[in-house]
Coordinates of C-alpha atoms in Angstrom, one line a residue:
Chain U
X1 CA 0.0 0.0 0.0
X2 CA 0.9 3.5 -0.7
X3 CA 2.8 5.0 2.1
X4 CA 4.3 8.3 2.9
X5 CA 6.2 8.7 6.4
X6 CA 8.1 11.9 7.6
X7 CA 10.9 12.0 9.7
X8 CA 10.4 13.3 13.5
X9 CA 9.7 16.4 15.1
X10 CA 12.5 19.3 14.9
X11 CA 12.9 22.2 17.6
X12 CA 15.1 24.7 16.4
X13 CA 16.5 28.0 17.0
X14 CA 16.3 31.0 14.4
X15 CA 18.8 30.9 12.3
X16 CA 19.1 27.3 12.0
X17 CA 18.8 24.9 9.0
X18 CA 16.5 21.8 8.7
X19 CA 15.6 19.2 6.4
X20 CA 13.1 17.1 6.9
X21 CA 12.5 14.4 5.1
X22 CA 9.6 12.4 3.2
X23 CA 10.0 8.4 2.2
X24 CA 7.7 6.9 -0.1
X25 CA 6.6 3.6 -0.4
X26 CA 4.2 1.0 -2.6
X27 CA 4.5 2.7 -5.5
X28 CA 7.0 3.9 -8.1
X29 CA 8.1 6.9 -6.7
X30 CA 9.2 8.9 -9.7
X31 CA 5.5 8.4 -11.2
X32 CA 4.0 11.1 -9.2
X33 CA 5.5 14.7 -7.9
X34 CA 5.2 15.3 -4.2
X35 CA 4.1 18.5 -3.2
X36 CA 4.6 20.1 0.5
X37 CA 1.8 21.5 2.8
X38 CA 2.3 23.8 5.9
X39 CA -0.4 24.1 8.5
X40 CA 1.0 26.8 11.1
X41 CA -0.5 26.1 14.8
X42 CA -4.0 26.4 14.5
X43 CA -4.1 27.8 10.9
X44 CA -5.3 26.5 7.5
X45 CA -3.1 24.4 5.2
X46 CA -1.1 26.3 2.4
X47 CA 0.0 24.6 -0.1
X48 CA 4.1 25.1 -0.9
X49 CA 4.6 24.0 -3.7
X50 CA 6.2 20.5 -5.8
X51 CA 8.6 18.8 -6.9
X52 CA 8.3 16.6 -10.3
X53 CA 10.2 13.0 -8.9
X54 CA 10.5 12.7 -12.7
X55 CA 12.7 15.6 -13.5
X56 CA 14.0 17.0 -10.1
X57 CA 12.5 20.5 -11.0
X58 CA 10.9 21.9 -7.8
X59 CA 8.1 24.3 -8.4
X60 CA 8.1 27.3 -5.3
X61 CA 4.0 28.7 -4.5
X62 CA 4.5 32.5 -4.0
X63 CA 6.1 33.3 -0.1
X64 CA 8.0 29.9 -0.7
X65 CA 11.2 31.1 -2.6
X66 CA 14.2 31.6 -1.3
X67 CA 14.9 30.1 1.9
X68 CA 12.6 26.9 0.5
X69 CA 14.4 23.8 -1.0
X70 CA 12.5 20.8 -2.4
X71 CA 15.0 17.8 -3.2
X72 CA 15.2 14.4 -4.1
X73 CA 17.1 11.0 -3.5
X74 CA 15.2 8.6 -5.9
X75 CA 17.4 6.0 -4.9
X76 CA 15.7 5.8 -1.4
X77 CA 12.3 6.9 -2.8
X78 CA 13.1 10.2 -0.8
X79 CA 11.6 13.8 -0.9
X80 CA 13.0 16.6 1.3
X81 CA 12.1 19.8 2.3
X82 CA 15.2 22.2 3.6
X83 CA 14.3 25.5 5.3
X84 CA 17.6 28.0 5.7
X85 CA 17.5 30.8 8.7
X86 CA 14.4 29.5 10.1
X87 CA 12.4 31.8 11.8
X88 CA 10.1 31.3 14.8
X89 CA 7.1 32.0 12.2
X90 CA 8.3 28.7 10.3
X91 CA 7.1 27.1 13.7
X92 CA 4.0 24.8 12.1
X93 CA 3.6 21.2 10.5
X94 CA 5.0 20.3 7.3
X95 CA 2.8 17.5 5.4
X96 CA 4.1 15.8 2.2
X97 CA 1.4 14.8 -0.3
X98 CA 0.7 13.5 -3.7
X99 CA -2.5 12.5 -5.6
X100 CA -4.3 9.8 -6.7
X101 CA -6.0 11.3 -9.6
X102 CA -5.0 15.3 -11.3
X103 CA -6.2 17.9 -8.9
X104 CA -6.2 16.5 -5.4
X105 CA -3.8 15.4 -3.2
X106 CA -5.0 11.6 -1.4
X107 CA -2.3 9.8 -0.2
X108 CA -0.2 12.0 2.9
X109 CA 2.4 11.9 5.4
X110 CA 2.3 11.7 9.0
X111 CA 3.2 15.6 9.5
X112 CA 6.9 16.7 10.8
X113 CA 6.2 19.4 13.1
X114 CA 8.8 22.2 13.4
X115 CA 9.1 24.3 16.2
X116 CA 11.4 27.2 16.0
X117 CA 12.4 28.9 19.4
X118 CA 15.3 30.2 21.4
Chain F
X1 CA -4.9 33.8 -8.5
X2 CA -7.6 32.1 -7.8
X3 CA -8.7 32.6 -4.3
X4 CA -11.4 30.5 -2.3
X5 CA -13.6 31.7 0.7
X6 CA -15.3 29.1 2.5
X7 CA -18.8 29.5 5.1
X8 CA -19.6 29.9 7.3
X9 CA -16.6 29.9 9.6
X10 CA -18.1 27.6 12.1
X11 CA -20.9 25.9 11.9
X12 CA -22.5 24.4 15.3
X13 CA -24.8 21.4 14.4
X14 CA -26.3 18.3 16.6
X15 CA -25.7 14.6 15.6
X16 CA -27.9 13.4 12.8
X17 CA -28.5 16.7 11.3
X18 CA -27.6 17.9 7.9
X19 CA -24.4 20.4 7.5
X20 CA -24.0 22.4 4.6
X21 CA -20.7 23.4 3.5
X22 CA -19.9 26.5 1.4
X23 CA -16.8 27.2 -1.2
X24 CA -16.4 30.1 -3.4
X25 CA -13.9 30.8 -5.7
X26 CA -13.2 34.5 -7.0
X27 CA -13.3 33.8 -10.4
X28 CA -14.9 30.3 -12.4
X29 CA -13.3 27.3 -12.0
X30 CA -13.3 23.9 -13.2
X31 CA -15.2 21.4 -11.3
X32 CA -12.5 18.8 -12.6
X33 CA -10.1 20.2 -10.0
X34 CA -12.2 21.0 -6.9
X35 CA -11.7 18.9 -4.1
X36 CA -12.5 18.6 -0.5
X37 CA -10.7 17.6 2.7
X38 CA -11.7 16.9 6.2
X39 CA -8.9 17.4 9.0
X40 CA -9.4 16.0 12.5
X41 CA -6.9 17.1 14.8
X42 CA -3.6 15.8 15.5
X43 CA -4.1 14.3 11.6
X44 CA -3.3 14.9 7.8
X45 CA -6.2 16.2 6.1
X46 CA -8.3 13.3 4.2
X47 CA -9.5 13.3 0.8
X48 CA -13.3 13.3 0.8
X49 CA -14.7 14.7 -3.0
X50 CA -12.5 15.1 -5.9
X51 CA -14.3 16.8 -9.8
X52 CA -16.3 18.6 -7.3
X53 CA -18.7 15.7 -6.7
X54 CA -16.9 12.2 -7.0
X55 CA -16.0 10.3 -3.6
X56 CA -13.2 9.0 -2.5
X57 CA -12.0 5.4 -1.8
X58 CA -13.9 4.7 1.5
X59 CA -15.8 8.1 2.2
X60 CA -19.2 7.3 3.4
X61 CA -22.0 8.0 0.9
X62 CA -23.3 10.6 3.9
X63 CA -21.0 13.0 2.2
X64 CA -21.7 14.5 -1.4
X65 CA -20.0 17.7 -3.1
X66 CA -21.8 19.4 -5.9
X67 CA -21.6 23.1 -7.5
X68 CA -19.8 24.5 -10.6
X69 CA -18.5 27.6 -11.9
X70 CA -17.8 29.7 -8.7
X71 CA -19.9 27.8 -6.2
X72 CA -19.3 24.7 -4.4
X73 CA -21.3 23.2 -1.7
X74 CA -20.3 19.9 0.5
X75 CA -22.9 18.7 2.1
X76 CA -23.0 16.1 4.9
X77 CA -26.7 14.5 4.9
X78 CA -26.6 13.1 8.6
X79 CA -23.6 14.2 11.3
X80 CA -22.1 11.5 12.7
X81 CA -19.9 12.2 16.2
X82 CA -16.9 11.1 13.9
X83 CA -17.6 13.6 11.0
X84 CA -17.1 16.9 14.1
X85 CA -13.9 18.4 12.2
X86 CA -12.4 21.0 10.4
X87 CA -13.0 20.7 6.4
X88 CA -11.0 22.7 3.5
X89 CA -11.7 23.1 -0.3
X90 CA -8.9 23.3 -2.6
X91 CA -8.7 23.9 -6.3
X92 CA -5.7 23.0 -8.4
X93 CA -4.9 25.1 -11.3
X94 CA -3.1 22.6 -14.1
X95 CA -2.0 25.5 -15.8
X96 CA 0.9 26.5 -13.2
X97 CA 0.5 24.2 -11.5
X98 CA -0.3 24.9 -7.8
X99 CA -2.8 23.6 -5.3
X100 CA -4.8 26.7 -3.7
X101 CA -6.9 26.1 -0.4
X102 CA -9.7 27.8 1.6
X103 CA -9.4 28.8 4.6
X104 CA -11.6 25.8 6.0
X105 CA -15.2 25.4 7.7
X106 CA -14.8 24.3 11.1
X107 CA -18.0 21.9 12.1
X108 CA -18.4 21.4 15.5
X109 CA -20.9 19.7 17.9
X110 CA -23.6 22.0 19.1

């Protein structure tokens, strides 16, 4: 079955770097693009943006550039998401996603949640 | 950019009653890419409705989505205690592409 699990919960302080990361599983991984979803603490979800497993090429939703990294290791099935110079407004869940059919987003990860404090 | 405003807020309802769901989008959409999620906390949102009106795998028949153009309504037909949650409408655009979502309908028990 179709799984996506997310590494562990991350406390950092501003400044920081982190990378979290998003293994698939039960399917061919570079058939589908994973896109990232941040739900700050007790917010809506906003979507982040995607990354084609296919090509590599990331695709950055407006207030995502910059300090935003989408990655891949296909060899481990692997997405990752790398935030630079985190701030404590980064502080939220980060969900991995990718559809089942064009235009929605089925199968999800667990959530990482990031808190950012000093 | 398409933007999506969901009603009401909040809606407060009783077990076995019928919740209705609003979703509008600023300018017409497709229905092919409307979908609608339910998110129960301490979880990842769930797929309920994808093409504005199609269920997904394993979503009771209780729930339906219907609407086009800039209008969208989900509507549960009887609350169950487990369907007390927080529910988001999203629209992808296929021509960017990006995933845009409202800013969610929050049913709770009255």
């Amino acid at each position: 079955q179709v799984q996506l699990v997310q590494s562990g919960f991350e406390l950092k302080k501003p400044g920081a770097s982190v990378k979290i990361s998003c293994k698939a599983s039960g399917y061919t991984f570079t058939d589908y693009a994973v896109s990232w979803v941040r739900q700050a603490p007790g917010q809506g979800l906003e979507w982040m943006g995607r990354i084609s497993t296919n090509t590599g090429n990331p695709a950055y939703a407006q207030g995502f550039t910059g300090r935003f990294v989408f990655s891949l290791d296909t060899s481990v099935s692997t997405a990752y998401l790398q935030i630079s110079s985190v701030k404590t407004e980064d502080t939220a869940m980060y969900y991995c996603a990718r559809k089942l059919v064009s235009g929605s987003l089925y199968y999800w990860g667990q959530g990482t949640l990031l808190t950012v404090s000093s | 950019e398409i933007v999506l405003t969901q009603s009401p807020g909040t809606l407060s309802l009783s077990p076995g009653e019928r919740a209705t769901l609003s979703c509008r989008a600023s300018q017409s959409v497709s229905s092919t890419y409307l979908a609608w999620y339910q998110q129960k906390p301490g979880q990842a949102p769930r797929l309920l409705v994808y093409g504005a009106s199609s269920r997904a795998t394993g979503i009771p028949d209780r729930f339906s989505g219907s609407g086009s153009g800039t209008d969208f309504t989900l509507t549960i037909s009887r609350l169950e205690p487990e369907d007390f949650a927080v529910y988001y409408c999203q629209h992808y655009s296929p021509s960017r592409p990006s995933f845009t979502f409202g800013g969610g309908t929050k049913v709770e028990i009255k």
